[in-house]
Amino acid sequence: MKDTSDEIKEMQLKLWLAKAPQERLRQMLIDNESLYVFWANLKPAGTRNIINKK
């Protein structure tokens, strides 16, 4: 995203790096799991309602 100022990005990085490595790892794993669940629930375009119709 291009709408976040450099000052905010720098602040976010400082906050992230201030966390313990195990906390950053745990958060990364949680975020990845959420992404996998999201991707698994996506249906290809154009297949909505076609699969279950007879």
PDB file of N, CA, C and O in Angstrom:
ATOM      1  N   MET A   1       0.841  -1.170   0.000  1.00  0.00           N
ATOM      2  CA  MET A   1       0.000   0.000   0.000  1.00  0.00           C
ATOM      3  C   MET A   1       0.887   1.235   0.000  1.00  0.00           C
ATOM      4  O   MET A   1       1.916   1.257   0.649  1.00  0.00           O
ATOM      5  N   LYS A   2       0.420   2.216  -0.692  1.00  0.00           N
ATOM      6  CA  LYS A   2       1.210   3.428  -0.848  1.00  0.00           C
ATOM      7  C   LYS A   2       0.692   4.579   0.000  1.00  0.00           C
ATOM      8  O   LYS A   2       1.261   5.654  -0.028  1.00  0.00           O
ATOM      9  N   ASP A   3      -0.404   4.354   0.737  1.00  0.00           N
ATOM     10  CA  ASP A   3      -1.001   5.454   1.492  1.00  0.00           C
ATOM     11  C   ASP A   3      -0.481   5.573   2.923  1.00  0.00           C
ATOM     12  O   ASP A   3      -0.908   6.450   3.659  1.00  0.00           O
ATOM     13  N   THR A   4       0.450   4.728   3.322  1.00  0.00           N
ATOM     14  CA  THR A   4       1.021   4.788   4.666  1.00  0.00           C
ATOM     15  C   THR A   4       2.306   5.610   4.616  1.00  0.00           C
ATOM     16  O   THR A   4       3.195   5.338   3.814  1.00  0.00           O
ATOM     17  N   SER A   5       2.390   6.604   5.474  1.00  0.00           N
ATOM     18  CA  SER A   5       3.566   7.475   5.471  1.00  0.00           C
ATOM     19  C   SER A   5       4.800   6.725   5.961  1.00  0.00           C
ATOM     20  O   SER A   5       4.706   5.726   6.686  1.00  0.00           O
ATOM     21  N   ASP A   6       5.960   7.212   5.576  1.00  0.00           N
ATOM     22  CA  ASP A   6       7.219   6.590   6.001  1.00  0.00           C
ATOM     23  C   ASP A   6       7.374   6.644   7.518  1.00  0.00           C
ATOM     24  O   ASP A   6       7.934   5.735   8.124  1.00  0.00           O
ATOM     25  N   GLU A   7       6.872   7.705   8.136  1.00  0.00           N
ATOM     26  CA  GLU A   7       6.950   7.837   9.592  1.00  0.00           C
ATOM     27  C   GLU A   7       6.169   6.714  10.277  1.00  0.00           C
ATOM     28  O   GLU A   7       6.652   6.107  11.245  1.00  0.00           O
ATOM     29  N   ILE A   8       4.990   6.414   9.776  1.00  0.00           N
ATOM     30  CA  ILE A   8       4.166   5.341  10.351  1.00  0.00           C
ATOM     31  C   ILE A   8       4.817   3.985  10.117  1.00  0.00           C
ATOM     32  O   ILE A   8       4.868   3.140  11.020  1.00  0.00           O
ATOM     33  N   LYS A   9       5.346   3.773   8.912  1.00  0.00           N
ATOM     34  CA  LYS A   9       6.030   2.507   8.613  1.00  0.00           C
ATOM     35  C   LYS A   9       7.212   2.294   9.549  1.00  0.00           C
ATOM     36  O   LYS A   9       7.436   1.181  10.037  1.00  0.00           O
ATOM     37  N   GLU A  10       7.959   3.354   9.802  1.00  0.00           N
ATOM     38  CA  GLU A  10       9.112   3.261  10.701  1.00  0.00           C
ATOM     39  C   GLU A  10       8.665   2.927  12.126  1.00  0.00           C
ATOM     40  O   GLU A  10       9.278   2.091  12.798  1.00  0.00           O
ATOM     41  N   MET A  11       7.576   3.541  12.561  1.00  0.00           N
ATOM     42  CA  MET A  11       7.039   3.279  13.893  1.00  0.00           C
ATOM     43  C   MET A  11       6.564   1.826  14.005  1.00  0.00           C
ATOM     44  O   MET A  11       6.825   1.156  15.011  1.00  0.00           O
ATOM     45  N   GLN A  12       5.886   1.336  12.967  1.00  0.00           N
ATOM     46  CA  GLN A  12       5.417  -0.051  12.978  1.00  0.00           C
ATOM     47  C   GLN A  12       6.590  -1.025  13.037  1.00  0.00           C
ATOM     48  O   GLN A  12       6.534  -2.027  13.752  1.00  0.00           O
ATOM     49  N   LEU A  13       7.646  -0.737  12.290  1.00  0.00           N
ATOM     50  CA  LEU A  13       8.829  -1.598  12.301  1.00  0.00           C
ATOM     51  C   LEU A  13       9.471  -1.623  13.682  1.00  0.00           C
ATOM     52  O   LEU A  13       9.837  -2.687  14.178  1.00  0.00           O
ATOM     53  N   LYS A  14       9.587  -0.464  14.315  1.00  0.00           N
ATOM     54  CA  LYS A  14      10.177  -0.406  15.661  1.00  0.00           C
ATOM     55  C   LYS A  14       9.350  -1.224  16.656  1.00  0.00           C
ATOM     56  O   LYS A  14       9.902  -1.943  17.490  1.00  0.00           O
ATOM     57  N   LEU A  15       8.025  -1.102  16.564  1.00  0.00           N
ATOM     58  CA  LEU A  15       7.154  -1.871  17.463  1.00  0.00           C
ATOM     59  C   LEU A  15       7.305  -3.368  17.224  1.00  0.00           C
ATOM     60  O   LEU A  15       7.343  -4.169  18.162  1.00  0.00           O
ATOM     61  N   TRP A  16       7.375  -3.757  15.944  1.00  0.00           N
ATOM     62  CA  TRP A  16       7.510  -5.173  15.584  1.00  0.00           C
ATOM     63  C   TRP A  16       8.829  -5.733  16.098  1.00  0.00           C
ATOM     64  O   TRP A  16       8.883  -6.814  16.677  1.00  0.00           O
ATOM     65  N   LEU A  17       9.915  -4.991  15.897  1.00  0.00           N
ATOM     66  CA  LEU A  17      11.236  -5.469  16.309  1.00  0.00           C
ATOM     67  C   LEU A  17      11.418  -5.449  17.826  1.00  0.00           C
ATOM     68  O   LEU A  17      12.284  -6.138  18.352  1.00  0.00           O
ATOM     69  N   ALA A  18      10.586  -4.674  18.533  1.00  0.00           N
ATOM     70  CA  ALA A  18      10.663  -4.629  19.990  1.00  0.00           C
ATOM     71  C   ALA A  18      10.086  -5.901  20.615  1.00  0.00           C
ATOM     72  O   ALA A  18      10.370  -6.211  21.774  1.00  0.00           O
ATOM     73  N   LYS A  19       9.295  -6.646  19.852  1.00  0.00           N
ATOM     74  CA  LYS A  19       8.717  -7.887  20.365  1.00  0.00           C
ATOM     75  C   LYS A  19       9.771  -8.987  20.391  1.00  0.00           C
ATOM     76  O   LYS A  19      10.717  -8.985  19.622  1.00  0.00           O
ATOM     77  N   ALA A  20       9.562  -9.941  21.264  1.00  0.00           N
ATOM     78  CA  ALA A  20      10.476 -11.085  21.368  1.00  0.00           C
ATOM     79  C   ALA A  20      10.357 -11.932  20.094  1.00  0.00           C
ATOM     80  O   ALA A  20       9.286 -12.007  19.487  1.00  0.00           O
ATOM     81  N   PRO A  21      11.458 -12.585  19.692  1.00  0.00           N
ATOM     82  CA  PRO A  21      11.422 -13.407  18.472  1.00  0.00           C
ATOM     83  C   PRO A  21      10.322 -14.465  18.500  1.00  0.00           C
ATOM     84  O   PRO A  21       9.660 -14.692  17.485  1.00  0.00           O
ATOM     85  N   GLN A  22      10.089 -15.095  19.637  1.00  0.00           N
ATOM     86  CA  GLN A  22       9.053 -16.127  19.704  1.00  0.00           C
ATOM     87  C   GLN A  22       7.660 -15.524  19.527  1.00  0.00           C
ATOM     88  O   GLN A  22       6.766 -16.159  18.968  1.00  0.00           O
ATOM     89  N   GLU A  23       7.457 -14.296  19.970  1.00  0.00           N
ATOM     90  CA  GLU A  23       6.166 -13.636  19.787  1.00  0.00           C
ATOM     91  C   GLU A  23       5.952 -13.289  18.311  1.00  0.00           C
ATOM     92  O   GLU A  23       4.852 -13.440  17.771  1.00  0.00           O
ATOM     93  N   ARG A  24       7.025 -12.830  17.642  1.00  0.00           N
ATOM     94  CA  ARG A  24       6.929 -12.532  16.207  1.00  0.00           C
ATOM     95  C   ARG A  24       6.662 -13.805  15.417  1.00  0.00           C
ATOM     96  O   ARG A  24       5.845 -13.816  14.481  1.00  0.00           O
ATOM     97  N   LEU A  25       7.311 -14.907  15.778  1.00  0.00           N
ATOM     98  CA  LEU A  25       7.096 -16.187  15.102  1.00  0.00           C
ATOM     99  C   LEU A  25       5.659 -16.658  15.294  1.00  0.00           C
ATOM    100  O   LEU A  25       4.993 -17.075  14.341  1.00  0.00           O
ATOM    101  N   ARG A  26       5.166 -16.575  16.518  1.00  0.00           N
ATOM    102  CA  ARG A  26       3.790 -16.991  16.807  1.00  0.00           C
ATOM    103  C   ARG A  26       2.803 -16.180  15.978  1.00  0.00           C
ATOM    104  O   ARG A  26       1.869 -16.724  15.391  1.00  0.00           O
ATOM    105  N   GLN A  27       3.002 -14.867  15.913  1.00  0.00           N
ATOM    106  CA  GLN A  27       2.100 -14.016  15.141  1.00  0.00           C
ATOM    107  C   GLN A  27       2.159 -14.361  13.659  1.00  0.00           C
ATOM    108  O   GLN A  27       1.135 -14.391  12.974  1.00  0.00           O
ATOM    109  N   MET A  28       3.347 -14.647  13.142  1.00  0.00           N
ATOM    110  CA  MET A  28       3.489 -15.024  11.741  1.00  0.00           C
ATOM    111  C   MET A  28       2.727 -16.316  11.442  1.00  0.00           C
ATOM    112  O   MET A  28       2.053 -16.434  10.424  1.00  0.00           O
ATOM    113  N   LEU A  29       2.810 -17.286  12.348  1.00  0.00           N
ATOM    114  CA  LEU A  29       2.106 -18.554  12.161  1.00  0.00           C
ATOM    115  C   LEU A  29       0.586 -18.362  12.198  1.00  0.00           C
ATOM    116  O   LEU A  29      -0.141 -18.966  11.408  1.00  0.00           O
ATOM    117  N   ILE A  30       0.119 -17.514  13.089  1.00  0.00           N
ATOM    118  CA  ILE A  30      -1.313 -17.223  13.174  1.00  0.00           C
ATOM    119  C   ILE A  30      -1.778 -16.549  11.880  1.00  0.00           C
ATOM    120  O   ILE A  30      -2.819 -16.906  11.312  1.00  0.00           O
ATOM    121  N   ASP A  31      -1.013 -15.571  11.408  1.00  0.00           N
ATOM    122  CA  ASP A  31      -1.376 -14.864  10.176  1.00  0.00           C
ATOM    123  C   ASP A  31      -1.373 -15.807   8.980  1.00  0.00           C
ATOM    124  O   ASP A  31      -2.270 -15.753   8.131  1.00  0.00           O
ATOM    125  N   ASN A  32      -0.386 -16.687   8.906  1.00  0.00           N
ATOM    126  CA  ASN A  32      -0.315 -17.647   7.802  1.00  0.00           C
ATOM    127  C   ASN A  32      -1.511 -18.597   7.823  1.00  0.00           C
ATOM    128  O   ASN A  32      -2.083 -18.911   6.787  1.00  0.00           O
ATOM    129  N   GLU A  33      -1.880 -19.057   9.006  1.00  0.00           N
ATOM    130  CA  GLU A  33      -3.032 -19.955   9.115  1.00  0.00           C
ATOM    131  C   GLU A  33      -4.303 -19.261   8.626  1.00  0.00           C
ATOM    132  O   GLU A  33      -5.107 -19.855   7.903  1.00  0.00           O
ATOM    133  N   SER A  34      -4.460 -17.991   8.978  1.00  0.00           N
ATOM    134  CA  SER A  34      -5.626 -17.237   8.520  1.00  0.00           C
ATOM    135  C   SER A  34      -5.640 -17.123   6.999  1.00  0.00           C
ATOM    136  O   SER A  34      -6.691 -17.250   6.367  1.00  0.00           O
ATOM    137  N   LEU A  35      -4.480 -16.890   6.408  1.00  0.00           N
ATOM    138  CA  LEU A  35      -4.396 -16.811   4.948  1.00  0.00           C
ATOM    139  C   LEU A  35      -4.748 -18.142   4.298  1.00  0.00           C
ATOM    140  O   LEU A  35      -5.472 -18.177   3.305  1.00  0.00           O
ATOM    141  N   TYR A  36      -4.250 -19.241   4.833  1.00  0.00           N
ATOM    142  CA  TYR A  36      -4.542 -20.568   4.274  1.00  0.00           C
ATOM    143  C   TYR A  36      -6.036 -20.880   4.344  1.00  0.00           C
ATOM    144  O   TYR A  36      -6.608 -21.428   3.401  1.00  0.00           O
ATOM    145  N   VAL A  37      -6.667 -20.516   5.453  1.00  0.00           N
ATOM    146  CA  VAL A  37      -8.106 -20.741   5.591  1.00  0.00           C
ATOM    147  C   VAL A  37      -8.853 -19.903   4.563  1.00  0.00           C
ATOM    148  O   VAL A  37      -9.780 -20.383   3.903  1.00  0.00           O
ATOM    149  N   PHE A  38      -8.448 -18.657   4.393  1.00  0.00           N
ATOM    150  CA  PHE A  38      -9.079 -17.788   3.409  1.00  0.00           C
ATOM    151  C   PHE A  38      -8.952 -18.372   2.007  1.00  0.00           C
ATOM    152  O   PHE A  38      -9.930 -18.475   1.275  1.00  0.00           O
ATOM    153  N   TRP A  39      -7.743 -18.765   1.618  1.00  0.00           N
ATOM    154  CA  TRP A  39      -7.510 -19.305   0.276  1.00  0.00           C
ATOM    155  C   TRP A  39      -8.281 -20.608   0.069  1.00  0.00           C
ATOM    156  O   TRP A  39      -8.778 -20.867  -1.020  1.00  0.00           O
ATOM    157  N   ALA A  40      -8.372 -21.434   1.105  1.00  0.00           N
ATOM    158  CA  ALA A  40      -9.077 -22.703   0.984  1.00  0.00           C
ATOM    159  C   ALA A  40     -10.574 -22.498   0.769  1.00  0.00           C
ATOM    160  O   ALA A  40     -11.234 -23.348   0.173  1.00  0.00           O
ATOM    161  N   ASN A  41     -11.102 -21.384   1.230  1.00  0.00           N
ATOM    162  CA  ASN A  41     -12.531 -21.113   1.104  1.00  0.00           C
ATOM    163  C   ASN A  41     -12.895 -20.343  -0.164  1.00  0.00           C
ATOM    164  O   ASN A  41     -14.079 -20.119  -0.414  1.00  0.00           O
ATOM    165  N   LEU A  42     -11.921 -19.963  -0.949  1.00  0.00           N
ATOM    166  CA  LEU A  42     -12.206 -19.268  -2.206  1.00  0.00           C
ATOM    167  C   LEU A  42     -12.693 -20.258  -3.244  1.00  0.00           C
ATOM    168  O   LEU A  42     -12.236 -21.396  -3.305  1.00  0.00           O
ATOM    169  N   LYS A  43     -13.619 -19.819  -4.041  1.00  0.00           N
ATOM    170  CA  LYS A  43     -14.091 -20.646  -5.145  1.00  0.00           C
ATOM    171  C   LYS A  43     -13.635 -19.974  -6.433  1.00  0.00           C
ATOM    172  O   LYS A  43     -13.649 -18.751  -6.530  1.00  0.00           O
ATOM    173  N   PRO A  44     -13.275 -20.748  -7.433  1.00  0.00           N
ATOM    174  CA  PRO A  44     -12.888 -20.142  -8.708  1.00  0.00           C
ATOM    175  C   PRO A  44     -14.040 -19.323  -9.290  1.00  0.00           C
ATOM    176  O   PRO A  44     -15.205 -19.680  -9.124  1.00  0.00           O
ATOM    177  N   ALA A  45     -13.707 -18.251  -9.969  1.00  0.00           N
ATOM    178  CA  ALA A  45     -14.728 -17.384 -10.564  1.00  0.00           C
ATOM    179  C   ALA A  45     -15.584 -18.175 -11.542  1.00  0.00           C
ATOM    180  O   ALA A  45     -15.083 -18.989 -12.306  1.00  0.00           O
ATOM    181  N   GLY A  46     -16.869 -17.955 -11.504  1.00  0.00           N
ATOM    182  CA  GLY A  46     -17.777 -18.615 -12.436  1.00  0.00           C
ATOM    183  C   GLY A  46     -18.292 -19.960 -11.981  1.00  0.00           C
ATOM    184  O   GLY A  46     -19.130 -20.552 -12.642  1.00  0.00           O
ATOM    185  N   THR A  47     -17.833 -20.486 -10.853  1.00  0.00           N
ATOM    186  CA  THR A  47     -18.299 -21.803 -10.400  1.00  0.00           C
ATOM    187  C   THR A  47     -19.315 -21.687  -9.272  1.00  0.00           C
ATOM    188  O   THR A  47     -19.813 -22.690  -8.803  1.00  0.00           O
ATOM    189  N   ARG A  48     -19.638 -20.499  -8.870  1.00  0.00           N
ATOM    190  CA  ARG A  48     -20.586 -20.307  -7.779  1.00  0.00           C
ATOM    191  C   ARG A  48     -21.948 -20.848  -8.191  1.00  0.00           C
ATOM    192  O   ARG A  48     -22.432 -20.610  -9.283  1.00  0.00           O
ATOM    193  N   ASN A  49     -22.562 -21.625  -7.347  1.00  0.00           N
ATOM    194  CA  ASN A  49     -23.889 -22.226  -7.530  1.00  0.00           C
ATOM    195  C   ASN A  49     -23.941 -23.278  -8.659  1.00  0.00           C
ATOM    196  O   ASN A  49     -24.984 -23.833  -8.902  1.00  0.00           O
ATOM    197  N   ILE A  50     -22.897 -23.524  -9.341  1.00  0.00           N
ATOM    198  CA  ILE A  50     -22.892 -24.537 -10.405  1.00  0.00           C
ATOM    199  C   ILE A  50     -22.605 -25.916  -9.826  1.00  0.00           C
ATOM    200  O   ILE A  50     -23.193 -26.901 -10.230  1.00  0.00           O
ATOM    201  N   ILE A  51     -21.753 -25.967  -8.834  1.00  0.00           N
ATOM    202  CA  ILE A  51     -21.297 -27.239  -8.268  1.00  0.00           C
ATOM    203  C   ILE A  51     -22.460 -28.029  -7.678  1.00  0.00           C
ATOM    204  O   ILE A  51     -22.590 -29.225  -7.881  1.00  0.00           O
ATOM    205  N   ASN A  52     -23.345 -27.365  -6.926  1.00  0.00           N
ATOM    206  CA  ASN A  52     -24.414 -28.065  -6.216  1.00  0.00           C
ATOM    207  C   ASN A  52     -25.703 -28.192  -7.014  1.00  0.00           C
ATOM    208  O   ASN A  52     -26.673 -28.785  -6.547  1.00  0.00           O
ATOM    209  N   LYS A  53     -25.759 -27.634  -8.216  1.00  0.00           N
ATOM    210  CA  LYS A  53     -26.985 -27.736  -9.023  1.00  0.00           C
ATOM    211  C   LYS A  53     -27.049 -29.068  -9.729  1.00  0.00           C
ATOM    212  O   LYS A  53     -26.050 -29.628 -10.152  1.00  0.00           O
ATOM    213  N   LYS A  54     -28.270 -29.607  -9.863  1.00  0.00           N
ATOM    214  CA  LYS A  54     -28.478 -30.869 -10.587  1.00  0.00           C
ATOM    215  C   LYS A  54     -29.522 -30.677 -11.641  1.00  0.00           C
ATOM    216  O   LYS A  54     -30.404 -29.912 -11.582  1.00  0.00           O
TER     217      LYS A  54
END
